[in-house]
JSON list of C-alpha atoms in Angstrom, two decimals:
[
{"chain": "A", "resi": 1, "resn": "MET", "atom": "CA", "xyz": [-38.11, 3.93, -29.07]},
{"chain": "A", "resi": 2, "resn": "ARG", "atom": "CA", "xyz": [-37.48, 7.77, -29.48]},
{"chain": "A", "resi": 3, "resn": "THR", "atom": "CA", "xyz": [-37.51, 8.45, -25.91]},
{"chain": "A", "resi": 4, "resn": "ILE", "atom": "CA", "xyz": [-34.33, 6.32, -25.14]},
{"chain": "A", "resi": 5, "resn": "PRO", "atom": "CA", "xyz": [-32.02, 8.37, -27.37]},
{"chain": "A", "resi": 6, "resn": "LEU", "atom": "CA", "xyz": [-33.35, 11.41, -25.85]},
{"chain": "A", "resi": 7, "resn": "LEU", "atom": "CA", "xyz": [-33.19, 10.15, -21.79]},
{"chain": "A", "resi": 8, "resn": "LEU", "atom": "CA", "xyz": [-29.58, 9.14, -23.09]},
{"chain": "A", "resi": 9, "resn": "ALA", "atom": "CA", "xyz": [-28.89, 12.67, -24.40]},
{"chain": "A", "resi": 10, "resn": "ALA", "atom": "CA", "xyz": [-30.19, 14.23, -21.63]},
{"chain": "A", "resi": 11, "resn": "ALA", "atom": "CA", "xyz": [-27.92, 12.07, -19.16]},
{"chain": "A", "resi": 12, "resn": "LEU", "atom": "CA", "xyz": [-25.04, 12.74, -20.77]},
{"chain": "A", "resi": 13, "resn": "THR", "atom": "CA", "xyz": [-25.54, 16.45, -21.03]},
{"chain": "A", "resi": 14, "resn": "GLY", "atom": "CA", "xyz": [-25.89, 16.33, -17.18]},
{"chain": "A", "resi": 15, "resn": "CYS", "atom": "CA", "xyz": [-22.51, 14.65, -16.71]},
{"chain": "A", "resi": 16, "resn": "MET", "atom": "CA", "xyz": [-20.73, 16.90, -18.76]},
{"chain": "A", "resi": 17, "resn": "THR", "atom": "CA", "xyz": [-18.03, 19.10, -16.87]},
{"chain": "A", "resi": 18, "resn": "GLN", "atom": "CA", "xyz": [-19.32, 22.61, -16.42]},
{"chain": "A", "resi": 19, "resn": "PRO", "atom": "CA", "xyz": [-16.83, 25.60, -17.40]},
{"chain": "A", "resi": 20, "resn": "PRO", "atom": "CA", "xyz": [-15.28, 27.00, -14.05]},
{"chain": "A", "resi": 21, "resn": "PRO", "atom": "CA", "xyz": [-17.27, 30.32, -12.77]},
{"chain": "A", "resi": 22, "resn": "ALA", "atom": "CA", "xyz": [-16.01, 33.95, -13.82]},
{"chain": "A", "resi": 23, "resn": "THR", "atom": "CA", "xyz": [-14.66, 34.31, -10.25]},
{"chain": "A", "resi": 24, "resn": "GLN", "atom": "CA", "xyz": [-12.37, 31.30, -10.27]},
{"chain": "A", "resi": 25, "resn": "LEU", "atom": "CA", "xyz": [-11.20, 31.86, -14.07]},
{"chain": "A", "resi": 26, "resn": "ALA", "atom": "CA", "xyz": [-10.29, 35.29, -12.98]},
{"chain": "A", "resi": 27, "resn": "GLU", "atom": "CA", "xyz": [-8.27, 34.11, -9.84]},
{"chain": "A", "resi": 28, "resn": "SER", "atom": "CA", "xyz": [-6.28, 31.32, -12.17]},
{"chain": "A", "resi": 29, "resn": "GLN", "atom": "CA", "xyz": [-5.30, 34.14, -14.83]},
{"chain": "A", "resi": 30, "resn": "ALA", "atom": "CA", "xyz": [-4.20, 36.43, -12.15]},
{"chain": "A", "resi": 31, "resn": "LYS", "atom": "CA", "xyz": [-1.87, 33.64, -10.20]},
{"chain": "A", "resi": 32, "resn": "PHE", "atom": "CA", "xyz": [-0.53, 32.76, -13.63]},
{"chain": "A", "resi": 33, "resn": "GLN", "atom": "CA", "xyz": [0.31, 36.49, -14.25]},
{"chain": "A", "resi": 34, "resn": "GLU", "atom": "CA", "xyz": [1.50, 37.12, -10.79]},
{"chain": "A", "resi": 35, "resn": "LEU", "atom": "CA", "xyz": [4.11, 33.79, -11.40]},
{"chain": "A", "resi": 36, "resn": "THR", "atom": "CA", "xyz": [5.31, 34.83, -14.93]},
{"chain": "A", "resi": 37, "resn": "SER", "atom": "CA", "xyz": [4.80, 38.43, -14.59]},
{"chain": "A", "resi": 38, "resn": "GLY", "atom": "CA", "xyz": [8.44, 40.04, -16.48]},
{"chain": "A", "resi": 39, "resn": "LYS", "atom": "CA", "xyz": [9.51, 36.69, -17.27]},
{"chain": "A", "resi": 40, "resn": "ILE", "atom": "CA", "xyz": [9.74, 35.43, -21.00]},
{"chain": "A", "resi": 41, "resn": "ALA", "atom": "CA", "xyz": [8.27, 31.95, -22.23]},
{"chain": "A", "resi": 42, "resn": "GLY", "atom": "CA", "xyz": [11.11, 29.48, -23.34]},
{"chain": "A", "resi": 43, "resn": "SER", "atom": "CA", "xyz": [10.86, 26.26, -25.26]},
{"chain": "A", "resi": 44, "resn": "ALA", "atom": "CA", "xyz": [8.57, 23.44, -23.71]},
{"chain": "A", "resi": 45, "resn": "MET", "atom": "CA", "xyz": [10.55, 20.63, -21.66]},
{"chain": "A", "resi": 46, "resn": "ALA", "atom": "CA", "xyz": [9.93, 17.04, -21.51]},
{"chain": "A", "resi": 47, "resn": "CYS", "atom": "CA", "xyz": [11.26, 16.85, -18.03]},
{"chain": "A", "resi": 48, "resn": "LEU", "atom": "CA", "xyz": [12.16, 19.56, -15.20]},
{"chain": "A", "resi": 49, "resn": "PRO", "atom": "CA", "xyz": [15.85, 20.27, -14.41]},
{"chain": "A", "resi": 50, "resn": "PRO", "atom": "CA", "xyz": [16.95, 17.70, -11.22]},
{"chain": "A", "resi": 51, "resn": "SER", "atom": "CA", "xyz": [17.27, 20.98, -9.06]},
{"chain": "A", "resi": 52, "resn": "VAL", "atom": "CA", "xyz": [14.09, 21.89, -9.05]},
{"chain": "A", "resi": 53, "resn": "ARG", "atom": "CA", "xyz": [11.89, 20.75, -5.93]},
{"chain": "A", "resi": 54, "resn": "SER", "atom": "CA", "xyz": [8.54, 19.68, -5.91]},
{"chain": "A", "resi": 55, "resn": "ARG", "atom": "CA", "xyz": [7.86, 21.44, -2.56]},
{"chain": "A", "resi": 56, "resn": "ASN", "atom": "CA", "xyz": [7.50, 24.41, -4.58]},
{"chain": "A", "resi": 57, "resn": "MET", "atom": "CA", "xyz": [4.50, 23.38, -6.38]},
{"chain": "A", "resi": 58, "resn": "VAL", "atom": "CA", "xyz": [1.91, 25.99, -7.03]},
{"chain": "A", "resi": 59, "resn": "THR", "atom": "CA", "xyz": [-1.38, 25.54, -8.12]},
{"chain": "A", "resi": 60, "resn": "ILE", "atom": "CA", "xyz": [-2.89, 27.58, -10.74]},
{"chain": "A", "resi": 61, "resn": "ASP", "atom": "CA", "xyz": [-6.22, 25.88, -11.42]},
{"chain": "A", "resi": 62, "resn": "ASN", "atom": "CA", "xyz": [-7.60, 22.03, -11.65]},
{"chain": "A", "resi": 63, "resn": "SER", "atom": "CA", "xyz": [-5.52, 22.05, -14.92]},
{"chain": "A", "resi": 64, "resn": "THR", "atom": "CA", "xyz": [-2.23, 23.83, -14.56]},
{"chain": "A", "resi": 65, "resn": "ILE", "atom": "CA", "xyz": [0.41, 23.82, -11.73]},
{"chain": "A", "resi": 66, "resn": "ALA", "atom": "CA", "xyz": [3.91, 25.85, -11.58]},
{"chain": "A", "resi": 67, "resn": "TYR", "atom": "CA", "xyz": [7.09, 25.04, -10.47]},
{"chain": "A", "resi": 68, "resn": "VAL", "atom": "CA", "xyz": [8.91, 27.96, -8.93]},
{"chain": "A", "resi": 69, "resn": "ASP", "atom": "CA", "xyz": [12.79, 27.15, -9.16]},
{"chain": "A", "resi": 70, "resn": "SER", "atom": "CA", "xyz": [13.61, 30.86, -8.19]},
{"chain": "A", "resi": 71, "resn": "PRO", "atom": "CA", "xyz": [12.26, 34.85, -8.33]},
{"chain": "A", "resi": 72, "resn": "ARG", "atom": "CA", "xyz": [14.04, 34.57, -11.79]},
{"chain": "A", "resi": 73, "resn": "ARG", "atom": "CA", "xyz": [12.05, 30.94, -13.35]},
{"chain": "A", "resi": 74, "resn": "VAL", "atom": "CA", "xyz": [9.14, 29.35, -13.02]},
{"chain": "A", "resi": 75, "resn": "TYR", "atom": "CA", "xyz": [8.11, 26.05, -15.15]},
{"chain": "A", "resi": 76, "resn": "VAL", "atom": "CA", "xyz": [4.57, 26.14, -15.85]},
{"chain": "A", "resi": 77, "resn": "ASN", "atom": "CA", "xyz": [2.97, 22.81, -16.82]},
{"chain": "A", "resi": 78, "resn": "HIS", "atom": "CA", "xyz": [-0.49, 22.08, -18.21]},
{"chain": "A", "resi": 79, "resn": "LEU", "atom": "CA", "xyz": [-1.75, 19.05, -17.23]},
{"chain": "A", "resi": 80, "resn": "ARG", "atom": "CA", "xyz": [-3.22, 16.34, -19.62]},
{"chain": "A", "resi": 81, "resn": "GLY", "atom": "CA", "xyz": [-6.71, 16.16, -18.13]},
{"chain": "A", "resi": 82, "resn": "GLU", "atom": "CA", "xyz": [-8.20, 18.22, -15.10]},
{"chain": "A", "resi": 83, "resn": "CYS", "atom": "CA", "xyz": [-7.20, 16.83, -11.82]},
{"chain": "A", "resi": 84, "resn": "SER", "atom": "CA", "xyz": [-10.49, 17.27, -9.77]},
{"chain": "A", "resi": 85, "resn": "ASN", "atom": "CA", "xyz": [-10.13, 18.92, -6.38]},
{"chain": "A", "resi": 86, "resn": "LEU", "atom": "CA", "xyz": [-6.87, 20.07, -6.90]},
{"chain": "A", "resi": 87, "resn": "ARG", "atom": "CA", "xyz": [-7.46, 24.09, -6.27]},
{"chain": "A", "resi": 88, "resn": "ASN", "atom": "CA", "xyz": [-9.24, 22.87, -3.06]},
{"chain": "A", "resi": 89, "resn": "GLY", "atom": "CA", "xyz": [-6.31, 23.81, -0.09]},
{"chain": "A", "resi": 90, "resn": "PHE", "atom": "CA", "xyz": [-7.00, 20.21, 0.88]},
{"chain": "A", "resi": 91, "resn": "TYR", "atom": "CA", "xyz": [-5.28, 18.29, -1.72]},
{"chain": "A", "resi": 92, "resn": "THR", "atom": "CA", "xyz": [-2.09, 18.11, -3.39]},
{"chain": "A", "resi": 93, "resn": "LEU", "atom": "CA", "xyz": [-0.27, 16.34, -6.30]},
{"chain": "A", "resi": 94, "resn": "VAL", "atom": "CA", "xyz": [1.60, 13.35, -5.61]},
{"chain": "A", "resi": 95, "resn": "VAL", "atom": "CA", "xyz": [3.84, 12.24, -8.87]},
{"chain": "A", "resi": 96, "resn": "ARG", "atom": "CA", "xyz": [4.57, 8.98, -9.63]},
{"chain": "A", "resi": 97, "resn": "SER", "atom": "CA", "xyz": [7.92, 9.46, -12.21]},
{"chain": "A", "resi": 98, "resn": "SER", "atom": "CA", "xyz": [8.62, 7.12, -14.33]},
{"chain": "A", "resi": 99, "resn": "GLY", "atom": "CA", "xyz": [12.45, 7.46, -14.44]},
{"chain": "A", "resi": 100, "resn": "SER", "atom": "CA", "xyz": [15.18, 9.56, -12.84]},
{"chain": "A", "resi": 101, "resn": "GLY", "atom": "CA", "xyz": [13.04, 12.95, -12.62]},
{"chain": "A", "resi": 102, "resn": "THR", "atom": "CA", "xyz": [9.74, 14.88, -13.11]},
{"chain": "A", "resi": 103, "resn": "CYS", "atom": "CA", "xyz": [8.78, 14.39, -16.96]},
{"chain": "A", "resi": 104, "resn": "SER", "atom": "CA", "xyz": [5.68, 14.81, -19.18]},
{"chain": "A", "resi": 105, "resn": "GLY", "atom": "CA", "xyz": [3.42, 11.81, -19.16]},
{"chain": "A", "resi": 106, "resn": "ASP", "atom": "CA", "xyz": [4.24, 11.00, -15.39]},
{"chain": "A", "resi": 107, "resn": "ILE", "atom": "CA", "xyz": [0.96, 10.42, -13.65]},
{"chain": "A", "resi": 108, "resn": "ALA", "atom": "CA", "xyz": [-0.06, 12.62, -10.84]},
{"chain": "A", "resi": 109, "resn": "ASP", "atom": "CA", "xyz": [-2.24, 11.38, -8.01]},
{"chain": "A", "resi": 110, "resn": "VAL", "atom": "CA", "xyz": [-4.80, 14.09, -6.47]},
{"chain": "A", "resi": 111, "resn": "ALA", "atom": "CA", "xyz": [-4.60, 13.03, -2.47]},
{"chain": "A", "resi": 112, "resn": "ASP", "atom": "CA", "xyz": [-6.16, 14.13, 0.31]},
{"chain": "A", "resi": 113, "resn": "VAL", "atom": "CA", "xyz": [-3.40, 15.93, 2.94]},
{"chain": "A", "resi": 114, "resn": "ARG", "atom": "CA", "xyz": [-5.78, 15.41, 5.78]},
{"chain": "A", "resi": 115, "resn": "THR", "atom": "CA", "xyz": [-6.30, 11.61, 4.80]},
{"chain": "A", "resi": 116, "resn": "GLY", "atom": "CA", "xyz": [-3.77, 10.58, 2.47]},
{"chain": "A", "resi": 117, "resn": "MET", "atom": "CA", "xyz": [-6.42, 8.92, 0.21]},
{"chain": "A", "resi": 118, "resn": "THR", "atom": "CA", "xyz": [-6.36, 9.70, -3.57]},
{"chain": "A", "resi": 119, "resn": "ALA", "atom": "CA", "xyz": [-9.15, 11.57, -4.97]},
{"chain": "A", "resi": 120, "resn": "GLY", "atom": "CA", "xyz": [-8.33, 11.43, -8.85]},
{"chain": "A", "resi": 121, "resn": "SER", "atom": "CA", "xyz": [-5.27, 11.57, -10.79]},
{"chain": "A", "resi": 122, "resn": "CYS", "atom": "CA", "xyz": [-4.23, 12.97, -14.34]},
{"chain": "A", "resi": 123, "resn": "ALA", "atom": "CA", "xyz": [-0.84, 12.93, -16.48]},
{"chain": "A", "resi": 124, "resn": "LEU", "atom": "CA", "xyz": [1.63, 15.88, -16.45]},
{"chain": "A", "resi": 125, "resn": "GLY", "atom": "CA", "xyz": [2.23, 17.84, -19.94]},
{"chain": "A", "resi": 126, "resn": "GLU", "atom": "CA", "xyz": [5.27, 19.48, -20.84]},
{"chain": "A", "resi": 127, "resn": "PHE", "atom": "CA", "xyz": [7.34, 22.32, -18.81]},
{"chain": "A", "resi": 128, "resn": "VAL", "atom": "CA", "xyz": [7.43, 25.51, -20.01]},
{"chain": "A", "resi": 129, "resn": "PRO", "atom": "CA", "xyz": [10.13, 27.34, -18.57]},
{"chain": "A", "resi": 130, "resn": "TYR", "atom": "CA", "xyz": [9.28, 31.47, -18.14]},
{"chain": "A", "resi": 131, "resn": "THR", "atom": "CA", "xyz": [12.62, 33.34, -17.25]},
{"chain": "A", "resi": 132, "resn": "ARG", "atom": "CA", "xyz": [12.90, 36.89, -16.11]},
{"chain": "A", "resi": 133, "resn": "GLN", "atom": "CA", "xyz": [15.91, 38.24, -18.75]}
]
């Protein structure tokens, strides 16, 4: 009887997500610093302004993206959950907006740009504007 809980615990431990390697973490931090350097964080917003285009999205890591509005302003979004493979250059986010714009809670699918197949999904978090003063 004791072997079943031990086997179950071992199986669950193997399924847990592992922390990213140090090089990926350093790259993500460097990209975040590059995008926000010299800018001041503002209050979190539920939706992106309509003028911000999705084609200006930058992937920081599997759980953080940014929308570059201009050299003066960038909106950082910490996704609700991780979007697997997003860091991989062959994948992009396709956001299914529930209203007139891109908002917190909208579902984002990770799509393979070569085949168009969906490889996962996550939800957008709030948008934090970083603005150069």
